[in-house]
Amino acid sequence: MKVLILCTGNSCRSQMAHGFLQSFDERIEVSSAGTEASGKLSSGAVKAMAEIGIDISGNTSDSVQKYLNDEWDYVITVCGGANEKCPAFIGNVKHRLHMGYDDPSHAEGTPEFVWSEFQRVRDEIKAGFWKLYEEDIKPQL
């Protein structure tokens, strides 16, 4: 089972989703990419995932161009902000899904509030991807 998770910068939401999905089942080959990859991971995303025991610090922020010629069972976009757009993936894909989440790296306010946004979005991504895994992906493995 091959899954590609797409976002704009591939630094935060897609990286968290990548970490969760990979942790759910080692039989899933997970990759993540960005339409405008930043080339680095969000320190807040790395910290939020480490807080719950998932290390994504070794992940890389890659351009979607790297994956255009591959075949995928699922391509999932996670861009949820009103100012962002993830274009449709054009590769050979069996299932295309959109699961939108706020971008905590755009949160403004006190350090405590910004941190709480990383935790909130992390927990929403975990819940959404767990449901997808349980209901759709796991039965196909």
PDB file of C-alpha atoms in Angstrom:
ATOM      1  CA  MET A   1       0.000   0.000   0.000  1.00  0.00           C
ATOM      2  CA  LYS A   2       1.506   3.304  -1.135  1.00  0.00           C
ATOM      3  CA  VAL A   3       0.241   6.612   0.221  1.00  0.00           C
ATOM      4  CA  LEU A   4       1.369  10.124  -0.705  1.00  0.00           C
ATOM      5  CA  ILE A   5       0.370  13.029   1.513  1.00  0.00           C
ATOM      6  CA  LEU A   6       0.454  16.452  -0.144  1.00  0.00           C
ATOM      7  CA  CYS A   7       0.510  19.952   1.249  1.00  0.00           C
ATOM      8  CA  THR A   8       1.916  23.268   0.153  1.00  0.00           C
ATOM      9  CA  GLY A   9       5.190  23.475   2.077  1.00  0.00           C
ATOM     10  CA  ASN A  10       5.541  19.851   3.241  1.00  0.00           C
ATOM     11  CA  SER A  11       6.831  21.156   6.547  1.00  0.00           C
ATOM     12  CA  CYS A  12       4.002  20.730   9.053  1.00  0.00           C
ATOM     13  CA  ARG A  13       0.590  19.113   8.447  1.00  0.00           C
ATOM     14  CA  SER A  14       1.696  16.643   5.796  1.00  0.00           C
ATOM     15  CA  GLN A  15       4.692  15.699   7.932  1.00  0.00           C
ATOM     16  CA  MET A  16       2.489  15.027  10.973  1.00  0.00           C
ATOM     17  CA  ALA A  17       0.080  12.967   8.863  1.00  0.00           C
ATOM     18  CA  HIS A  18       3.050  11.071   7.406  1.00  0.00           C
ATOM     19  CA  GLY A  19       4.322  10.281  10.899  1.00  0.00           C
ATOM     20  CA  PHE A  20       0.938   9.087  12.120  1.00  0.00           C
ATOM     21  CA  LEU A  21       0.095   6.910   9.134  1.00  0.00           C
ATOM     22  CA  GLN A  22       3.536   5.295   9.186  1.00  0.00           C
ATOM     23  CA  SER A  23       3.153   4.600  12.921  1.00  0.00           C
ATOM     24  CA  PHE A  24      -0.239   2.922  12.450  1.00  0.00           C
ATOM     25  CA  ASP A  25       1.013   0.115  10.213  1.00  0.00           C
ATOM     26  CA  GLU A  26       4.474  -0.704   8.874  1.00  0.00           C
ATOM     27  CA  ARG A  27       2.921  -2.287   5.779  1.00  0.00           C
ATOM     28  CA  ILE A  28       2.028   1.174   4.489  1.00  0.00           C
ATOM     29  CA  GLU A  29       4.686   2.910   2.402  1.00  0.00           C
ATOM     30  CA  VAL A  30       4.150   6.579   3.210  1.00  0.00           C
ATOM     31  CA  SER A  31       5.674   9.575   1.461  1.00  0.00           C
ATOM     32  CA  SER A  32       4.862  13.240   1.761  1.00  0.00           C
ATOM     33  CA  ALA A  33       5.554  16.166  -0.513  1.00  0.00           C
ATOM     34  CA  GLY A  34       4.763  19.797  -1.138  1.00  0.00           C
ATOM     35  CA  THR A  35       3.599  21.716  -4.150  1.00  0.00           C
ATOM     36  CA  GLU A  36       6.005  24.439  -2.962  1.00  0.00           C
ATOM     37  CA  ALA A  37       8.208  22.399  -0.630  1.00  0.00           C
ATOM     38  CA  SER A  38       9.982  24.531   1.955  1.00  0.00           C
ATOM     39  CA  GLY A  39      12.937  22.174   2.207  1.00  0.00           C
ATOM     40  CA  LYS A  40      12.705  22.022   5.997  1.00  0.00           C
ATOM     41  CA  LEU A  41      10.387  20.746   8.699  1.00  0.00           C
ATOM     42  CA  SER A  42       8.492  22.972  11.084  1.00  0.00           C
ATOM     43  CA  SER A  43      10.158  22.832  14.497  1.00  0.00           C
ATOM     44  CA  GLY A  44       6.682  23.054  16.049  1.00  0.00           C
ATOM     45  CA  ALA A  45       5.509  19.993  14.127  1.00  0.00           C
ATOM     46  CA  VAL A  46       8.610  18.022  15.115  1.00  0.00           C
ATOM     47  CA  LYS A  47       8.135  19.018  18.773  1.00  0.00           C
ATOM     48  CA  ALA A  48       4.386  18.249  18.740  1.00  0.00           C
ATOM     49  CA  MET A  49       4.978  14.777  17.337  1.00  0.00           C
ATOM     50  CA  ALA A  50       7.899  14.080  19.706  1.00  0.00           C
ATOM     51  CA  GLU A  51       5.591  14.960  22.603  1.00  0.00           C
ATOM     52  CA  ILE A  52       3.538  11.856  21.787  1.00  0.00           C
ATOM     53  CA  GLY A  53       6.461   9.600  20.940  1.00  0.00           C
ATOM     54  CA  ILE A  54       6.657   9.898  17.141  1.00  0.00           C
ATOM     55  CA  ASP A  55       9.960  11.109  15.709  1.00  0.00           C
ATOM     56  CA  ILE A  56       9.614  12.868  12.363  1.00  0.00           C
ATOM     57  CA  SER A  57      12.882  14.805  12.687  1.00  0.00           C
ATOM     58  CA  GLY A  58      14.547  12.621  10.033  1.00  0.00           C
ATOM     59  CA  ASN A  59      11.832  13.269   7.434  1.00  0.00           C
ATOM     60  CA  THR A  60      12.625  15.449   4.441  1.00  0.00           C
ATOM     61  CA  SER A  61      10.575  18.188   2.826  1.00  0.00           C
ATOM     62  CA  ASP A  62      10.300  17.150  -0.819  1.00  0.00           C
ATOM     63  CA  SER A  63       8.736  18.586  -3.946  1.00  0.00           C
ATOM     64  CA  VAL A  64       5.777  16.767  -5.450  1.00  0.00           C
ATOM     65  CA  GLN A  65       7.792  16.697  -8.690  1.00  0.00           C
ATOM     66  CA  LYS A  66       9.790  13.827  -7.178  1.00  0.00           C
ATOM     67  CA  TYR A  67       6.676  11.623  -7.162  1.00  0.00           C
ATOM     68  CA  LEU A  68       4.800  12.537 -10.342  1.00  0.00           C
ATOM     69  CA  ASN A  69       5.737   9.358 -12.211  1.00  0.00           C
ATOM     70  CA  ASP A  70       4.942   6.959  -9.352  1.00  0.00           C
ATOM     71  CA  GLU A  71       1.776   4.955  -8.825  1.00  0.00           C
ATOM     72  CA  TRP A  72      -0.188   5.513  -5.606  1.00  0.00           C
ATOM     73  CA  ASP A  73      -3.017   3.766  -3.839  1.00  0.00           C
ATOM     74  CA  TYR A  74      -3.900   7.040  -2.104  1.00  0.00           C
ATOM     75  CA  VAL A  75      -2.967  10.657  -2.633  1.00  0.00           C
ATOM     76  CA  ILE A  76      -4.264  12.794   0.209  1.00  0.00           C
ATOM     77  CA  THR A  77      -4.124  16.583   0.351  1.00  0.00           C
ATOM     78  CA  VAL A  78      -4.170  18.174   3.806  1.00  0.00           C
ATOM     79  CA  CYS A  79      -4.198  21.900   2.938  1.00  0.00           C
ATOM     80  CA  GLY A  80      -7.041  23.519   4.829  1.00  0.00           C
ATOM     81  CA  GLY A  81      -6.268  27.234   5.029  1.00  0.00           C
ATOM     82  CA  ALA A  82      -8.303  29.672   2.953  1.00  0.00           C
ATOM     83  CA  ASN A  83      -5.142  31.192   1.497  1.00  0.00           C
ATOM     84  CA  GLU A  84      -3.649  27.896   0.332  1.00  0.00           C
ATOM     85  CA  LYS A  85      -4.261  25.748  -2.698  1.00  0.00           C
ATOM     86  CA  CYS A  86      -3.056  22.242  -3.366  1.00  0.00           C
ATOM     87  CA  PRO A  87      -3.585  21.472  -7.029  1.00  0.00           C
ATOM     88  CA  ALA A  88      -4.930  18.092  -8.032  1.00  0.00           C
ATOM     89  CA  PHE A  89      -2.260  15.432  -8.245  1.00  0.00           C
ATOM     90  CA  ILE A  90      -1.881  14.228 -11.809  1.00  0.00           C
ATOM     91  CA  GLY A  91      -0.045  10.933 -11.305  1.00  0.00           C
ATOM     92  CA  ASN A  92      -1.443   7.388 -11.495  1.00  0.00           C
ATOM     93  CA  VAL A  93      -3.671   7.314  -8.412  1.00  0.00           C
ATOM     94  CA  LYS A  94      -6.369   4.870  -7.285  1.00  0.00           C
ATOM     95  CA  HIS A  95      -7.913   7.110  -4.586  1.00  0.00           C
ATOM     96  CA  ARG A  96      -7.692  10.884  -4.212  1.00  0.00           C
ATOM     97  CA  LEU A  97      -8.824  12.434  -0.948  1.00  0.00           C
ATOM     98  CA  HIS A  98      -8.823  15.846   0.653  1.00  0.00           C
ATOM     99  CA  MET A  99      -8.616  16.083   4.440  1.00  0.00           C
ATOM    100  CA  GLY A 100      -8.215  19.768   5.294  1.00  0.00           C
ATOM    101  CA  TYR A 101      -6.537  21.002   8.463  1.00  0.00           C
ATOM    102  CA  ASP A 102      -5.604  24.453   9.734  1.00  0.00           C
ATOM    103  CA  ASP A 103      -1.932  25.374   9.448  1.00  0.00           C
ATOM    104  CA  PRO A 104      -0.605  25.848  12.985  1.00  0.00           C
ATOM    105  CA  SER A 105       2.568  27.451  11.661  1.00  0.00           C
ATOM    106  CA  HIS A 106       0.420  30.474  10.788  1.00  0.00           C
ATOM    107  CA  ALA A 107      -0.993  30.795  14.316  1.00  0.00           C
ATOM    108  CA  GLU A 108      -0.411  34.135  15.991  1.00  0.00           C
ATOM    109  CA  GLY A 109      -0.514  35.042  19.643  1.00  0.00           C
ATOM    110  CA  THR A 110       1.289  34.075  22.785  1.00  0.00           C
ATOM    111  CA  PRO A 111       3.784  31.213  22.659  1.00  0.00           C
ATOM    112  CA  GLU A 112       1.307  29.184  24.730  1.00  0.00           C
ATOM    113  CA  PHE A 113      -1.488  29.780  22.223  1.00  0.00           C
ATOM    114  CA  VAL A 114       0.714  28.945  19.230  1.00  0.00           C
ATOM    115  CA  TRP A 115       1.841  25.729  20.940  1.00  0.00           C
ATOM    116  CA  SER A 116      -1.763  24.804  21.718  1.00  0.00           C
ATOM    117  CA  GLU A 117      -2.565  25.196  18.010  1.00  0.00           C
ATOM    118  CA  PHE A 118       0.185  22.723  17.072  1.00  0.00           C
ATOM    119  CA  GLN A 119      -1.219  20.269  19.616  1.00  0.00           C
ATOM    120  CA  ARG A 120      -4.824  20.793  18.455  1.00  0.00           C
ATOM    121  CA  VAL A 121      -4.011  20.304  14.778  1.00  0.00           C
ATOM    122  CA  ARG A 122      -1.780  17.316  15.573  1.00  0.00           C
ATOM    123  CA  ASP A 123      -4.624  15.663  17.464  1.00  0.00           C
ATOM    124  CA  GLU A 124      -7.113  16.413  14.663  1.00  0.00           C
ATOM    125  CA  ILE A 125      -4.744  14.904  12.094  1.00  0.00           C
ATOM    126  CA  LYS A 126      -4.293  11.804  14.252  1.00  0.00           C
ATOM    127  CA  ALA A 127      -8.056  11.326  14.603  1.00  0.00           C
ATOM    128  CA  GLY A 128      -8.718  11.868  10.886  1.00  0.00           C
ATOM    129  CA  PHE A 129      -5.962   9.578   9.680  1.00  0.00           C
ATOM    130  CA  TRP A 130      -6.799   6.885  12.249  1.00  0.00           C
ATOM    131  CA  LYS A 131     -10.374   6.846  10.939  1.00  0.00           C
ATOM    132  CA  LEU A 132      -9.119   6.618   7.346  1.00  0.00           C
ATOM    133  CA  TYR A 133      -6.734   3.826   8.298  1.00  0.00           C
ATOM    134  CA  GLU A 134      -9.350   1.801  10.209  1.00  0.00           C
ATOM    135  CA  GLU A 135     -12.194   2.219   7.707  1.00  0.00           C
ATOM    136  CA  ASP A 136     -10.472   2.306   4.327  1.00  0.00           C
ATOM    137  CA  ILE A 137      -6.795   1.371   4.337  1.00  0.00           C
ATOM    138  CA  LYS A 138      -6.565  -1.478   6.867  1.00  0.00           C
ATOM    139  CA  PRO A 139      -9.246  -3.609   5.178  1.00  0.00           C
ATOM    140  CA  GLN A 140      -7.176  -3.501   1.965  1.00  0.00           C
ATOM    141  CA  LEU A 141      -3.950  -4.712   3.566  1.00  0.00           C
TER     142      LEU A 141
END
